[in-house]
Coordinates of C-alpha atoms and ligand atoms in Angstrom, one line a residue:
M17 CA -43.4 19.0 -4.7
E18 CA -45.6 17.3 -2.0
I19 CA -44.4 18.0 1.5
N20 CA -43.8 14.8 3.4
R21 CA -47.2 13.7 4.9
H22 CA -46.0 13.5 8.4
L23 CA -44.5 16.9 8.4
Q24 CA -47.9 18.2 7.2
N25 CA -49.4 17.1 10.5
V26 CA -46.8 18.7 12.7
K27 CA -47.8 22.1 14.0
P28 CA -45.2 24.8 13.4
S29 CA -43.7 26.0 16.4
Y30 CA -45.9 29.0 17.8
I31 CA -42.8 30.0 19.9
R32 CA -40.4 30.3 17.1
E33 CA -43.0 32.4 15.1
I34 CA -43.9 34.6 18.3
L35 CA -40.1 35.1 18.9
S36 CA -39.7 36.9 15.5
A37 CA -42.6 39.1 16.4
A38 CA -41.1 39.7 19.9
K39 CA -37.8 40.8 18.4
S40 CA -39.2 44.3 17.8
P41 CA -37.8 46.8 20.3
D42 CA -41.5 47.9 21.2
V43 CA -42.4 44.4 22.5
I44 CA -41.7 43.2 25.9
S45 CA -41.1 39.5 25.4
L46 CA -41.9 37.0 28.1
A47 CA -42.5 34.3 25.4
G48 CA -39.0 32.7 24.6
G49 CA -37.1 30.5 26.9
L50 CA -34.4 33.0 26.6
P51 CA -31.4 33.6 29.2
A52 CA -30.6 37.2 29.9
T53 CA -28.5 38.4 26.9
D54 CA -26.7 41.0 29.3
L55 CA -25.7 38.2 31.4
M56 CA -24.0 35.9 28.8
P57 CA -20.3 34.9 29.4
V58 CA -19.2 36.7 26.2
E59 CA -15.9 37.8 27.7
L60 CA -15.2 34.1 28.7
F61 CA -16.0 33.0 25.0
M62 CA -13.8 35.6 23.6
Q63 CA -10.8 34.5 25.7
A64 CA -11.6 31.0 24.9
M65 CA -11.5 31.6 21.3
A66 CA -8.3 33.2 21.3
T67 CA -6.8 30.0 22.6
L68 CA -7.8 27.9 19.8
D69 CA -4.6 28.5 17.8
R70 CA -3.1 26.1 20.3
T71 CA -5.4 23.2 19.1
P72 CA -5.5 23.6 15.2
E73 CA -6.8 20.0 14.9
V74 CA -10.3 21.1 15.9
F75 CA -10.5 23.0 12.5
Q76 CA -10.4 19.5 10.9
Y77 CA -13.3 17.0 10.6
G78 CA -13.4 15.1 13.9
E79 CA -15.2 12.4 15.7
T80 CA -18.9 12.0 15.4
Q81 CA -19.2 11.5 19.3
G82 CA -17.7 14.8 20.0
Y83 CA -14.5 16.5 21.1
A84 CA -12.9 13.9 23.3
P85 CA -11.5 16.3 25.9
L86 CA -15.0 17.8 26.4
L87 CA -16.4 14.4 26.7
E88 CA -13.8 13.5 29.3
F89 CA -14.6 16.7 31.2
V90 CA -18.3 16.0 31.2
E91 CA -18.0 12.4 32.1
K92 CA -15.9 13.4 35.2
N93 CA -18.0 16.5 36.2
Y94 CA -21.3 14.5 36.1
H95 CA -19.6 11.4 37.7
L96 CA -20.8 9.0 34.9
S97 CA -19.8 5.4 35.4
N98 CA -17.7 3.3 32.9
E99 CA -20.7 1.7 31.5
M100 CA -22.1 5.0 30.3
A101 CA -21.1 7.0 27.3
S102 CA -22.0 10.4 25.9
I103 CA -22.5 12.2 22.6
V104 CA -22.3 15.9 22.1
C105 CA -25.0 17.4 19.9
N106 CA -26.2 20.6 18.5
G107 CA -28.1 21.5 21.5
S108 CA -30.1 19.3 23.6
Q109 CA -32.8 19.5 20.9
Q110 CA -30.8 17.5 18.5
G111 CA -30.3 14.9 21.2
L112 CA -34.0 14.5 21.2
D113 CA -34.1 14.1 17.5
L114 CA -31.3 11.5 17.6
I115 CA -33.3 9.5 20.3
A116 CA -36.5 9.6 18.2
R117 CA -34.8 8.6 15.0
A118 CA -32.5 5.9 16.8
F119 CA -35.4 4.2 18.7
I120 CA -39.0 5.1 17.5
N121 CA -40.7 3.1 14.9
P122 CA -44.0 4.7 13.6
G123 CA -46.7 3.8 16.3
D124 CA -44.4 3.2 19.1
I125 CA -45.8 4.6 22.3
V126 CA -43.9 7.5 24.0
V127 CA -45.5 8.8 27.2
M128 CA -45.2 12.5 27.9
E129 CA -46.6 14.8 30.6
A130 CA -49.5 17.2 29.6
P131 CA -48.6 20.0 29.3
S132 CA -45.2 19.2 27.7
Y133 CA -42.2 20.9 26.1
L134 CA -43.4 21.8 22.5
G135 CA -40.0 20.9 20.9
A136 CA -40.3 17.2 22.3
L137 CA -43.9 17.2 21.1
Q138 CA -42.6 18.1 17.6
V139 CA -39.8 15.6 17.5
F140 CA -41.8 12.6 18.7
G141 CA -44.6 13.7 16.5
L142 CA -42.4 13.8 13.4
A143 CA -41.1 10.3 14.3
Q144 CA -44.6 9.2 14.1
A145 CA -44.8 8.1 17.7
N146 CA -48.1 7.4 19.4
I147 CA -48.1 10.0 22.2
E148 CA -49.9 9.1 25.3
S149 CA -50.3 11.9 27.7
V150 CA -50.2 11.7 31.5
Q151 CA -51.6 14.8 33.4
Q152 CA -49.3 16.8 35.2
Y153 CA -49.9 18.3 38.6
E154 CA -47.8 20.5 40.9
N155 CA -45.7 17.5 42.1
G156 CA -45.2 16.1 38.6
P157 CA -47.0 13.3 36.7
D158 CA -50.3 11.8 38.0
L159 CA -48.5 8.4 39.3
E160 CA -51.8 6.4 39.2
E161 CA -52.5 7.4 35.6
L162 CA -48.8 6.6 34.6
E163 CA -48.8 3.2 36.1
S164 CA -51.9 2.3 34.5
I165 CA -50.6 3.3 31.0
F166 CA -47.4 1.5 31.8
A167 CA -49.4 -1.6 32.9
S168 CA -51.8 -1.7 30.1
K169 CA -49.6 -0.6 27.0
S170 CA -46.3 -1.6 25.5
V171 CA -44.6 1.8 26.3
K172 CA -41.2 2.4 24.7
L173 CA -40.2 5.8 26.3
F174 CA -41.3 8.0 29.1
Y175 CA -40.1 11.6 28.3
A176 CA -40.2 14.1 31.1
V177 CA -38.5 17.3 32.5
P178 CA -38.4 16.7 36.2
D179 CA -36.3 19.8 37.1
F180 CA -38.1 23.2 36.4
H181 CA -40.4 21.8 33.8
N182 CA -40.9 23.7 30.6
P183 CA -43.7 25.2 30.5
T184 CA -44.8 24.9 34.1
G185 CA -41.8 25.2 36.2
V186 CA -42.8 22.2 38.2
C187 CA -39.9 20.2 40.1
W188 CA -40.7 16.7 41.2
P189 CA -40.2 15.8 44.8
L190 CA -37.9 13.0 45.8
E191 CA -40.6 10.3 46.4
V192 CA -42.0 11.2 42.9
R193 CA -38.7 10.7 41.3
Q194 CA -38.2 7.4 43.0
K195 CA -41.6 6.1 42.1
V196 CA -41.2 7.0 38.5
A197 CA -37.8 5.5 38.3
S198 CA -39.1 2.1 40.0
L199 CA -42.2 2.1 37.6
C200 CA -39.8 2.3 34.6
L201 CA -37.6 -0.6 35.9
Q202 CA -40.9 -2.6 36.9
Y203 CA -42.5 -2.0 33.4
D204 CA -39.2 -2.1 31.3
V205 CA -39.7 1.6 30.0
T206 CA -36.9 3.7 29.0
F207 CA -36.8 7.1 30.9
V208 CA -35.9 10.0 28.8
E209 CA -34.8 12.8 31.4
D210 CA -34.5 16.1 29.8
A211 CA -32.5 18.4 32.3
P212 CA -31.7 21.7 30.6
Y213 CA -32.8 23.6 33.7
R214 CA -31.3 21.5 36.4
D215 CA -28.4 23.9 37.0
M216 CA -30.7 26.8 37.2
R217 CA -31.9 26.3 41.0
F218 CA -31.8 29.5 42.9
N219 CA -33.9 28.2 46.0
G220 CA -33.9 24.8 47.9
E221 CA -31.9 21.7 47.8
A222 CA -30.9 20.1 44.6
L223 CA -32.5 16.6 44.3
P224 CA -30.9 13.6 42.5
L225 CA -31.6 12.9 38.8
V226 CA -34.6 10.5 38.4
S227 CA -32.1 8.4 36.2
S228 CA -29.8 7.7 39.1
W229 CA -32.4 5.1 40.4
C230 CA -33.0 3.5 36.9
V231 CA -29.6 4.2 35.2
D232 CA -29.9 1.0 33.0
R233 CA -33.2 2.3 31.7
A234 CA -32.3 6.0 31.3
I235 CA -31.3 8.5 28.7
I236 CA -30.1 11.9 30.1
L237 CA -30.2 15.1 28.1
R238 CA -28.3 18.2 29.3
S239 CA -28.1 21.4 27.7
F240 CA -25.4 24.1 27.7
S241 CA -27.8 26.7 26.4
K242 CA -29.0 28.1 29.7
L243 CA -25.8 28.2 31.9
A244 CA -23.4 29.2 29.0
A245 CA -25.2 30.4 25.8
P246 CA -27.9 29.1 23.5
G247 CA -26.4 30.6 20.4
V248 CA -23.4 28.0 20.6
R249 CA -25.8 25.2 20.2
L250 CA -24.2 22.6 22.4
G251 CA -25.8 19.8 24.6
I252 CA -25.0 16.3 25.5
V253 CA -26.9 13.0 25.7
S254 CA -25.7 10.3 28.1
S255 CA -26.8 6.7 28.5
R256 CA -25.4 3.2 28.5
H257 CA -22.8 2.7 25.8
A258 CA -25.3 0.3 23.9
L259 CA -27.8 3.2 23.5
I260 CA -25.5 5.8 22.4
V261 CA -24.0 3.7 19.5
P262 CA -27.3 3.9 17.4
M263 CA -27.3 7.6 18.0
I264 CA -23.7 8.1 16.8
K265 CA -25.0 6.3 13.6
V266 CA -27.7 8.7 13.2
K267 CA -25.6 11.6 14.0
Q268 CA -23.2 10.5 11.3
A269 CA -26.0 10.7 8.7
A270 CA -27.3 13.9 9.9
D271 CA -24.2 16.2 10.4
L272 CA -21.0 14.2 10.6
H273 CA -20.2 15.9 14.0
T274 CA -21.0 19.1 15.9
N275 CA -18.9 22.2 15.6
L276 CA -15.4 21.3 17.0
P277 CA -13.9 24.8 17.7
M278 CA -17.0 25.7 19.5
Q279 CA -16.6 22.6 21.6
A280 CA -13.1 23.3 22.4
A281 CA -14.1 27.0 23.4
L282 CA -16.8 25.7 25.6
L283 CA -14.5 23.4 27.4
N284 CA -12.2 26.3 27.9
V285 CA -15.0 28.4 29.4
F286 CA -15.9 25.6 31.7
Q287 CA -12.3 25.3 32.8
N288 CA -12.1 29.2 33.5
S289 CA -12.3 30.0 37.2
E290 CA -14.5 32.9 36.5
F291 CA -17.3 30.5 35.2
Q292 CA -18.3 29.5 38.6
M293 CA -18.9 33.2 39.6
H294 CA -20.8 33.6 36.2
K295 CA -23.1 30.8 37.3
E296 CA -23.7 32.3 40.7
R297 CA -24.4 35.7 39.0
I298 CA -27.2 34.4 36.8
R299 CA -28.8 32.4 39.5
T300 CA -28.9 35.5 41.7
R301 CA -30.1 37.8 39.0
Y302 CA -32.9 35.2 38.0
Q303 CA -34.1 34.9 41.5
E304 CA -34.4 38.7 41.6
R305 CA -36.3 38.7 38.4
Y306 CA -38.6 35.9 39.5
Q307 CA -39.4 37.7 42.6
S308 CA -40.4 41.0 40.8
L309 CA -42.6 39.0 38.5
C310 CA -44.3 37.2 41.4
E311 CA -44.9 40.4 43.3
A312 CA -46.6 41.9 40.1
L313 CA -48.6 38.6 39.5
N314 CA -50.1 38.7 42.9
D315 CA -52.1 41.7 41.6
L316 CA -53.9 39.4 39.2
S317 CA -55.5 37.3 42.0
E318 CA -58.7 39.5 41.6
Q319 CA -58.9 38.4 37.9
G320 CA -59.0 34.9 38.9
C321 CA -55.3 34.2 38.1
S322 CA -53.1 31.8 40.3
F323 CA -49.6 30.3 40.1
D324 CA -47.4 28.1 41.9
T325 CA -44.0 29.0 43.3
V326 CA -40.8 27.7 41.6
E327 CA -37.4 27.3 42.9
G328 CA -35.5 27.7 39.7
G329 CA -35.6 27.5 36.0
M330 CA -37.0 30.4 33.8
F331 CA -40.9 30.0 33.8
V332 CA -43.9 30.8 35.8
W333 CA -47.2 29.0 34.7
L334 CA -50.0 31.6 35.2
K335 CA -53.3 29.7 35.5
L336 CA -56.0 31.8 34.0
P337 CA -59.9 31.9 34.7
D338 CA -62.1 30.2 32.1
I339 CA -61.0 32.4 29.1
N340 CA -59.3 31.6 25.7
A341 CA -55.6 31.7 26.4
M342 CA -54.7 32.1 22.8
S343 CA -56.9 35.0 22.4
L344 CA -55.7 36.7 25.3
A345 CA -52.1 36.1 23.9
S346 CA -53.0 37.6 20.6
R347 CA -54.5 40.6 22.2
L348 CA -51.3 40.9 24.4
I349 CA -49.0 41.1 21.4
E350 CA -51.1 43.9 19.8
N351 CA -50.5 45.5 23.0
G352 CA -46.7 45.1 23.0
V353 CA -46.4 42.1 25.4
A354 CA -45.5 38.4 24.0
V355 CA -46.4 35.4 26.1
V356 CA -47.1 31.7 25.2
P357 CA -50.6 30.4 25.6
S358 CA -51.2 26.9 27.2
D359 CA -52.7 25.6 24.0
V360 CA -49.4 25.0 22.3
F361 CA -48.2 22.7 25.1
Y362 CA -51.0 20.1 25.0
P363 CA -51.1 17.4 22.2
S364 CA -55.0 17.9 22.0
E365 CA -57.4 20.7 22.7
E366 CA -59.6 18.7 25.1
M367 CA -56.5 18.5 27.7
N368 CA -55.9 22.3 27.6
R369 CA -56.5 24.2 30.8
P370 CA -56.0 28.0 30.1
A371 CA -52.7 29.4 31.3
L372 CA -49.8 31.5 30.1
R373 CA -46.2 30.6 30.2
L374 CA -44.3 33.5 31.4
N375 CA -40.5 33.7 31.1
F376 CA -38.8 35.7 33.8
S377 CA -35.0 35.4 32.9
H378 CA -34.9 37.6 29.9
C379 CA -36.5 41.0 30.9
S380 CA -35.5 43.5 33.6
P381 CA -37.7 43.7 36.6
E382 CA -39.2 47.0 35.4
K383 CA -40.2 45.3 32.1
L384 CA -41.6 42.3 33.8
K385 CA -43.9 44.6 35.9
K386 CA -44.9 46.8 32.9
A387 CA -45.8 43.3 31.0
V388 CA -48.1 42.4 34.0
S389 CA -49.8 45.5 34.1
V390 CA -50.7 45.0 30.3
I391 CA -51.9 41.6 31.1
K392 CA -54.1 42.9 33.9
Q393 CA -55.7 45.4 31.5
A394 CA -56.2 42.9 28.8
L395 CA -57.9 40.5 31.3
L396 CA -60.1 43.2 32.5
E397 CA -61.2 43.9 28.9
M398 CA -61.8 40.2 28.2
I399 CA -63.4 39.0 31.3
Ligands
PLP407 C1 -37.3 21.1 28.1 C2 -36.2 21.6 27.1 N1 -35.6 20.6 26.4 C3 -34.7 21.0 25.4 C4 -34.6 22.3 24.9 C5 -33.5 22.4 23.8 O1 -32.4 23.2 24.4 P1 -31.1 23.3 23.6 O2 -31.0 24.8 23.4 O3 -29.9 22.6 24.5 O4 -31.3 22.6 22.3 C6 -35.3 23.3 25.6 C7 -35.1 24.6 25.2 O5 -35.6 25.4 25.7 C8 -36.2 23.0 26.7 O6 -36.9 23.8 27.4

């Protein structure tokens, strides 16, 4: 049977493929956006699941929008106004898919930063959106380029990750946030703010969501994968009520609703006083791991590599000298280190600037250092 024609054009996720190679115990993986397995709040989840017999109704079919007590908790916690509504999804990745299927017609223009989150490139590609890229620098998108696209084309959505971007770790400063929000209002563009790393700040002051300045034109995606656990597959989309209603319709058709016992368990974890300590613990550990990685990476400057510091998230973007990042990544995997080359984060080859995405949350400081020494050796051989 012929595969759907649009699917034929969507690249398979290099990351999901490399993740299976990286599972080998002999490979040090800096490839996935994986939280540290040894720091997962497993004990809190076990305690939470032991309470589920008090709410047998969660084992029945439920509301598509999500488990009402979890929705209430989230709305209160994130200070969402009465005009806003939320929908619980199977991770924020499903939220992205619901947005695309609810709002994108083939050919609609979606603006994304280059480089961009691969999962979003896939979703909007499958929805046959016309993807326009705006170059990203260390302070976020090129604002002149962004305005010129907004002014000259009928843009439907601007998708971005303003807090600790995947793959680059970039965090937009206040003035960039305000400017992007005002451009979205001026040109009637809906801003899709993907914020899975927002709570993963270990340095500096938290900044307001971009959406706080353009709330009527915004859709916010939050993920519970990074602070809690990715395996539970829970995330949430919030927006004006009128924009959530079509997403509920799509979700009904997709899977009726997200796993209710898991939503109830997650709520119980959030309400456990030890969860606060868990959050602080992982931020501290990630900061330590980040510092170890940076110290090791400083050793690569002689090979023409550089990187910008980050204040949170899970990634460092190692800019390479003029070599083929994909070939370097292949050579590294042969030598037992998995990384993701910049190529996969750009919609077209011409935009690619050679770099590696390095994850620092998953491995111990010793493994991070070992990985960098393997990178150095491979660079010496290739240059
Ligand atoms: C920017 C971005 N958005 C969305 C997701 C998907 O997260 P979730 O596990 O909530 O589906 C990820 C996962 O790494 C991500 O990096």
